[in-house]
Protein backbone atom coordinates (compact mmCIF):
# COMPACT_ATOMS: atom_id res chain seq x y z
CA UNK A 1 42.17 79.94 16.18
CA UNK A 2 43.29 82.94 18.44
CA UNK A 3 39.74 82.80 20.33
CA UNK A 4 40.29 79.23 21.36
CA UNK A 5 43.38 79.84 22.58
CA UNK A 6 42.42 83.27 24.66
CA UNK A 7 39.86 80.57 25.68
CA UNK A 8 42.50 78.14 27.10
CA UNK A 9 44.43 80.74 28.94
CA UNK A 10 41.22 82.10 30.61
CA UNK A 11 40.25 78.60 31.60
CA UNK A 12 44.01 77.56 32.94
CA UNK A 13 43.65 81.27 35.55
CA UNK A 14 40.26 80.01 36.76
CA UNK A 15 41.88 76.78 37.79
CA UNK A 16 44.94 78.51 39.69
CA UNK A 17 41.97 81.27 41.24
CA UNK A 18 40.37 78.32 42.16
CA UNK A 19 43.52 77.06 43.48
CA UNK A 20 44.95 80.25 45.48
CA UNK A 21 41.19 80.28 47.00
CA UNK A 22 42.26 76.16 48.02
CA UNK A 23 39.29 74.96 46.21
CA UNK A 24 40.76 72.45 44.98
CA UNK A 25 38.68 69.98 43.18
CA UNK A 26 36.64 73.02 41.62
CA UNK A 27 40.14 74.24 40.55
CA UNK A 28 40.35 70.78 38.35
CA UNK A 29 37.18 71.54 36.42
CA UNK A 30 38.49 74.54 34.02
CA UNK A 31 42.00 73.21 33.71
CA UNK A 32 40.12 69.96 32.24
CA UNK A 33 38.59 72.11 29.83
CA UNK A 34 41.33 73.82 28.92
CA UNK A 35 43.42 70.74 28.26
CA UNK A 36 39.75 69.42 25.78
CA UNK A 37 40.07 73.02 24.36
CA UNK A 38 43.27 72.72 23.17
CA UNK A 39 43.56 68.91 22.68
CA UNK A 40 40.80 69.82 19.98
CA UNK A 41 42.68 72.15 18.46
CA UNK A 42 46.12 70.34 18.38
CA UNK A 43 48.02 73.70 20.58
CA UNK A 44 50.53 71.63 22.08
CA UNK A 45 52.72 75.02 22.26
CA UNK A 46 50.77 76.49 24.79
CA UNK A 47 50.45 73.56 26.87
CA UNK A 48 53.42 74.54 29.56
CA UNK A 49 50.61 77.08 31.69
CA UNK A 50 48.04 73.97 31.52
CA UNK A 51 50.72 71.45 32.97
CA UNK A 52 52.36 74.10 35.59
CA UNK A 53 48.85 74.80 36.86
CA UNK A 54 48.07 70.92 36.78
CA UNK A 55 50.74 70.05 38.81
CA UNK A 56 50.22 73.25 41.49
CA UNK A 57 46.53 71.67 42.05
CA UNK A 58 47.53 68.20 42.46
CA UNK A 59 50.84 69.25 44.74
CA UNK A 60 48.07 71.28 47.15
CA UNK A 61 45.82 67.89 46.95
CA UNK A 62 49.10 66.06 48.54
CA UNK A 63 49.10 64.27 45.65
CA UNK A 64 53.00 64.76 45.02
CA UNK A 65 54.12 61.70 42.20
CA UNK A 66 51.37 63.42 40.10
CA UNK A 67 52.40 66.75 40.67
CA UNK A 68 56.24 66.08 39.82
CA UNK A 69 54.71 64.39 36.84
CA UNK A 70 53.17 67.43 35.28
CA UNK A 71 55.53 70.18 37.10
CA UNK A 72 58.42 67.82 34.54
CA UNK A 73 56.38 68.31 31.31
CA UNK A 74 55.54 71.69 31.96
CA UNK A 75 59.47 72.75 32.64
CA UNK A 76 59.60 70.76 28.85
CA UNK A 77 56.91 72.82 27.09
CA UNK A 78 58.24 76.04 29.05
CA UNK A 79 61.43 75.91 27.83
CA UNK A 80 60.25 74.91 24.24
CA UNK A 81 58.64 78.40 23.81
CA UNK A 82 61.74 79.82 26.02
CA UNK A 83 58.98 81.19 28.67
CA UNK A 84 61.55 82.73 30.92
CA UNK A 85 59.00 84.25 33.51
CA UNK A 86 56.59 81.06 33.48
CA UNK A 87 59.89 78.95 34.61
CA UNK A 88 60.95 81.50 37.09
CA UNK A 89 57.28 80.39 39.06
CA UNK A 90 57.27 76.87 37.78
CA UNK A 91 60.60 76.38 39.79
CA UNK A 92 59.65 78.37 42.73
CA UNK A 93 56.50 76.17 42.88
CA UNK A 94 58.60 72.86 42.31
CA UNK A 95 60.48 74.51 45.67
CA UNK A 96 57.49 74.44 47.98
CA UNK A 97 56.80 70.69 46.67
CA UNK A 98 60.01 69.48 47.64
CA UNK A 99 59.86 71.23 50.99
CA UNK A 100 56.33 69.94 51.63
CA UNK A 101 58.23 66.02 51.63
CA UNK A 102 60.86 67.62 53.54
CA UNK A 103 63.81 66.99 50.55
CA UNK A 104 65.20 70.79 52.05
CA UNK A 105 68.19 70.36 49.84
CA UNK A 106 66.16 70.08 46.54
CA UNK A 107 64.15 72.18 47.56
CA UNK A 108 67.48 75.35 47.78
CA UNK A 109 68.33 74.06 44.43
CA UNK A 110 64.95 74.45 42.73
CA UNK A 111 64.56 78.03 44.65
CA UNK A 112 67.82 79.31 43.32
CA UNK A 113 67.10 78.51 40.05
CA UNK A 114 64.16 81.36 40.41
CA UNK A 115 66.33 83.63 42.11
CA UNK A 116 68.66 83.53 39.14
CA UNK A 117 66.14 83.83 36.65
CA UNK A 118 64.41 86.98 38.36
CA UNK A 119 67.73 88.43 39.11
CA UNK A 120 68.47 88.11 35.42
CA UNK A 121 65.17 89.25 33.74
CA UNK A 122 64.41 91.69 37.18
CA UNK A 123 61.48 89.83 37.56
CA UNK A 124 60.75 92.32 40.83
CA UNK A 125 57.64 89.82 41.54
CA UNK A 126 59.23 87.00 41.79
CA UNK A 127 61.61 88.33 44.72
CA UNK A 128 58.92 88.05 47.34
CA UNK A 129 58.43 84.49 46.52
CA UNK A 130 61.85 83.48 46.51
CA UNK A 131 62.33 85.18 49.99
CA UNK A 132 58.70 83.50 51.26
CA UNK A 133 60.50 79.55 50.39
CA UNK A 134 63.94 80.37 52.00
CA UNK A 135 62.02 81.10 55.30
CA UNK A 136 59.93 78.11 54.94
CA UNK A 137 63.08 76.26 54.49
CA UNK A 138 65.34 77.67 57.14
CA UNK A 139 61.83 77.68 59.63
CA UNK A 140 61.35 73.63 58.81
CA UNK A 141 65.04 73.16 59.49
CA UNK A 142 64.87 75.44 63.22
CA UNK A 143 67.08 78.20 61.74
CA UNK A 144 65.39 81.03 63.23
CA UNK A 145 67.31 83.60 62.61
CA UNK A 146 67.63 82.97 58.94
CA UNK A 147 63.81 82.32 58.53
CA UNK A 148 62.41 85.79 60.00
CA UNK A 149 65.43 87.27 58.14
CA UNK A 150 63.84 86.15 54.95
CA UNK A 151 60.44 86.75 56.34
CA UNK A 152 61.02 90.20 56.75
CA UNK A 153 62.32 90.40 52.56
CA UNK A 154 59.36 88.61 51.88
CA UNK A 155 56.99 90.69 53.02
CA UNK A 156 58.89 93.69 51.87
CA UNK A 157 59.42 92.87 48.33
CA UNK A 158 55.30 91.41 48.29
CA UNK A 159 54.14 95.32 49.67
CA UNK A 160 56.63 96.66 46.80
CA UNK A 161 54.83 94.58 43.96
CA UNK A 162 51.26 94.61 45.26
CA UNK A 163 51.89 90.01 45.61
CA UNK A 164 48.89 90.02 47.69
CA UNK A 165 48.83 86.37 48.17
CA UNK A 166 52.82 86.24 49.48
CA UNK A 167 51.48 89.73 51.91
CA UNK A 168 48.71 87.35 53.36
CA UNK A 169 51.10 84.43 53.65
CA UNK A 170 53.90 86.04 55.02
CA UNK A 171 51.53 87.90 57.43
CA UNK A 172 50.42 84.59 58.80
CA UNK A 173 53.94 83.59 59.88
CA UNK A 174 54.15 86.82 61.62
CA UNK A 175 51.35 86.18 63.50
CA UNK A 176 53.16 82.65 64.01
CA UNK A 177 56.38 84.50 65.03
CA UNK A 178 54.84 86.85 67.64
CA UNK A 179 52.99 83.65 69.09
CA UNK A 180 56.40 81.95 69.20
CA UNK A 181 58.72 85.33 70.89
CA UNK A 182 55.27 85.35 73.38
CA UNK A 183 54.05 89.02 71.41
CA UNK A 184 50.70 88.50 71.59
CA UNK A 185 49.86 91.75 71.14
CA UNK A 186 50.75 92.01 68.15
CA UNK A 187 48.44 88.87 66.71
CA UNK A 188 45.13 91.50 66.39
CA UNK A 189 46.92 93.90 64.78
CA UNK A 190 48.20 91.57 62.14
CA UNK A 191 44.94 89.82 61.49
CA UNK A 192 43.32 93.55 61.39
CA UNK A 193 45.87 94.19 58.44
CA UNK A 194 44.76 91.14 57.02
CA UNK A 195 41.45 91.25 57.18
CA UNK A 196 41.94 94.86 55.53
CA UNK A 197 42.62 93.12 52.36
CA UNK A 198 38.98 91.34 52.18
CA UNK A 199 37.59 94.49 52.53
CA UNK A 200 39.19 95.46 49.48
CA UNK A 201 37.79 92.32 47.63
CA UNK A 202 39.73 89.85 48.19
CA UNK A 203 39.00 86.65 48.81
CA UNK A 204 41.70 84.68 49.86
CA UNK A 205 41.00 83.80 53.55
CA UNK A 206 42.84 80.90 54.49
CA UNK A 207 45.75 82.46 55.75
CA UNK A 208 43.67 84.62 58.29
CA UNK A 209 42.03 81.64 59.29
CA UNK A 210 45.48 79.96 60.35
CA UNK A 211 45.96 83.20 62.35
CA UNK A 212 42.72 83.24 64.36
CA UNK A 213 44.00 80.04 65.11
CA UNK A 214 47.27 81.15 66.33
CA UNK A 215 45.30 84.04 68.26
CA UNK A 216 43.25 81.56 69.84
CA UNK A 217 46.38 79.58 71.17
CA UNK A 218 47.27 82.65 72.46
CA UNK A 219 44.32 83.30 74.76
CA UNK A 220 44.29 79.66 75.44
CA UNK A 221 47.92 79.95 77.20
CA UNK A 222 46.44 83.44 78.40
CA UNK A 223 43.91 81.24 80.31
């Protein structure tokens, strides 16, 4: 019984790799196992990962009624088990959904509840996250001073706990933020830091994608 559900755990982390890597109909493959894996086995306790996971995939595939769907029944089987960290993400994640369809004030509601939660428990990870949303919020809304405010926490608190995905997001809006106070010189340096994380092994490179991008506007208004 334990093996199948060591299974279903390593299944659900392929999907969110899959996911973090923006893969996203690969990412669906495992977390359909998982769910047969455990269906099998009747583990409806263990289903809150599967669902928050789900509904991360289907948010990134713009797919939001679905997403809201399973981000609802995995807050349910979350706090059934009284998964305190697990619903510190799930509502971060919920966040970011709300500010993709631009419902800002849901959005500050959802992304307190994490804040609490990680204040509470000191959930030091989580901190870097929380930060990353507010500036997404306060950037969508024009409130620049607010969003590089919380940029700057952001990236802080991700170097503190090694959140290598929040570093690589967070350094993409800088790049954003020198191309927007007319820094360009700074855009190489920040894609050079960047890129120093795929040399360690990682292989998230979306976000240094969007930042050749931003380096390209900048040579384009360079001439």
């Amino acid at each position: 019984r334990g093996t199948h559900k060591l299974s279903a755990r390593i299944l659900d982390e392929m999907g969110e790799m899959f996911r973090l890597q923006q893969n996203l109909e690969k990412a669906l493959v495992p977390l359909k196992e998982s769910f047969e894996t455990r269906n099998t086995h009747r583990d409806e306790k263990n289903l809150g990962l599967y669902y928050f996971y789900l509904g991360n995939t289907y948010r990134d595939l713009d797919l939001f009624a679905e997403a809201d769907k399973y981000y609802n029944l995995a807050e349910k089987y979350l706090q059934t088990v009284d998964d305190s960290f697990r619903l510190c993400e799930l509502y971060c994640e919920m966040s970011w959904r709300k500010r993709l369809s631009e419902d800002y004030s849901e959005a500050e509601v959802l992304i307190e509840k994490t804040w609490e939660i990680a204040k509470a428990y000191e959930f030091g990870t989580e901190y870097s996250e929380y930060f990353h949303i507010k500036y997404e919020i306060a950037i969508a809304r024009g409130d620049f001073e607010t969003a590089y405010d919380a940029l700057e926490k952001a990236i802080l608190y991700a170097k503190r706990y090694s959140n290598i995905y929040v570093i690589l997001d967070c350094l993409n809006h800088c790049a954003q933020r020198a191309y927007a106070e007319k820094k360009y010189e700074s855009i190489p340096r920040i894609i050079d830091e960047m890129r120093g994380f795929e040399g360690l092994g990682c292989k998230i490179r979306v976000f240094t994608g969007r930042a050749l991008m931003v380096l390209g506007d900048a040579h384009y208004d360079n001439g």
